[in-house]
Amino acid sequence: MPQLAPMNWIFLFLLFWMTVFTVSIWLWWMNSKKYSFKSHKTSFKHSKKWPW
């Protein structure tokens, strides 16, 4: 049993980091989508402000 305990801890650690990794990627993807929408809106505003 003492030999099995560290393996369980390593597995839990890897699982935790995998979840953190996936959540961070998902959040970054959502933020990038929001930023792209914002940039499009700002570009439209700039084009209206500066007709040239």
mmCIF file of C-alpha atoms in Angstrom:
data_model
loop_
_atom_site.group_PDB
_atom_site.id
_atom_site.type_symbol
_atom_site.label_atom_id
_atom_site.label_comp_id
_atom_site.label_asym_id
_atom_site.label_seq_id
_atom_site.Cartn_x
_atom_site.Cartn_y
_atom_site.Cartn_z
ATOM 1 C CA MET A 1 0.000 0.000 0.000
ATOM 2 C CA PRO A 2 2.753 2.572 0.762
ATOM 3 C CA GLN A 3 4.114 2.044 -2.770
ATOM 4 C CA LEU A 4 0.647 2.581 -4.286
ATOM 5 C CA ALA A 5 -0.045 5.861 -2.445
ATOM 6 C CA PRO A 6 2.496 8.036 -4.360
ATOM 7 C CA MET A 7 1.174 6.714 -7.663
ATOM 8 C CA ASN A 8 -2.343 7.802 -6.699
ATOM 9 C CA TRP A 9 -1.007 11.230 -5.719
ATOM 10 C CA ILE A 10 0.808 11.549 -9.059
ATOM 11 C CA PHE A 11 -2.359 10.517 -10.910
ATOM 12 C CA LEU A 12 -4.462 13.048 -8.987
ATOM 13 C CA PHE A 13 -1.817 15.731 -9.608
ATOM 14 C CA LEU A 14 -1.785 15.019 -13.356
ATOM 15 C CA LEU A 15 -5.577 14.982 -13.498
ATOM 16 C CA PHE A 16 -5.746 18.304 -11.649
ATOM 17 C CA TRP A 17 -3.205 19.922 -13.997
ATOM 18 C CA MET A 18 -4.991 18.545 -17.056
ATOM 19 C CA THR A 19 -8.264 20.097 -15.890
ATOM 20 C CA VAL A 20 -6.507 23.406 -15.147
ATOM 21 C CA PHE A 21 -4.860 23.304 -18.571
ATOM 22 C CA THR A 22 -8.122 22.630 -20.424
ATOM 23 C CA VAL A 23 -10.023 25.301 -18.468
ATOM 24 C CA SER A 24 -7.277 27.869 -19.114
ATOM 25 C CA ILE A 25 -7.308 27.082 -22.853
ATOM 26 C CA TRP A 26 -11.104 27.366 -22.928
ATOM 27 C CA LEU A 27 -11.010 30.716 -21.091
ATOM 28 C CA TRP A 28 -8.271 31.998 -23.411
ATOM 29 C CA TRP A 29 -10.338 30.910 -26.435
ATOM 30 C CA MET A 30 -13.435 32.697 -25.100
ATOM 31 C CA ASN A 31 -11.376 35.826 -24.366
ATOM 32 C CA SER A 32 -9.833 35.752 -27.844
ATOM 33 C CA LYS A 33 -13.322 35.521 -29.372
ATOM 34 C CA LYS A 34 -14.494 38.460 -27.253
ATOM 35 C CA TYR A 35 -11.394 40.472 -28.190
ATOM 36 C CA SER A 36 -11.968 39.795 -31.883
ATOM 37 C CA PHE A 37 -15.565 41.030 -31.552
ATOM 38 C CA LYS A 38 -14.395 44.105 -29.637
ATOM 39 C CA SER A 39 -11.704 44.853 -32.213
ATOM 40 C CA HIS A 40 -14.303 44.634 -34.991
ATOM 41 C CA LYS A 41 -16.558 47.048 -33.132
ATOM 42 C CA THR A 42 -13.726 49.505 -32.478
ATOM 43 C CA SER A 43 -12.612 49.332 -36.112
ATOM 44 C CA PHE A 44 -16.168 50.168 -37.192
ATOM 45 C CA LYS A 45 -16.232 53.101 -34.783
ATOM 46 C CA HIS A 46 -12.871 54.330 -36.073
ATOM 47 C CA SER A 47 -14.029 54.046 -39.672
ATOM 48 C CA LYS A 48 -17.095 56.139 -38.795
ATOM 49 C CA LYS A 49 -14.981 58.681 -36.927
ATOM 50 C CA TRP A 50 -12.381 58.998 -39.684
ATOM 51 C CA PRO A 51 -14.163 58.924 -43.078
ATOM 52 C CA TRP A 52 -10.880 58.973 -45.007
#
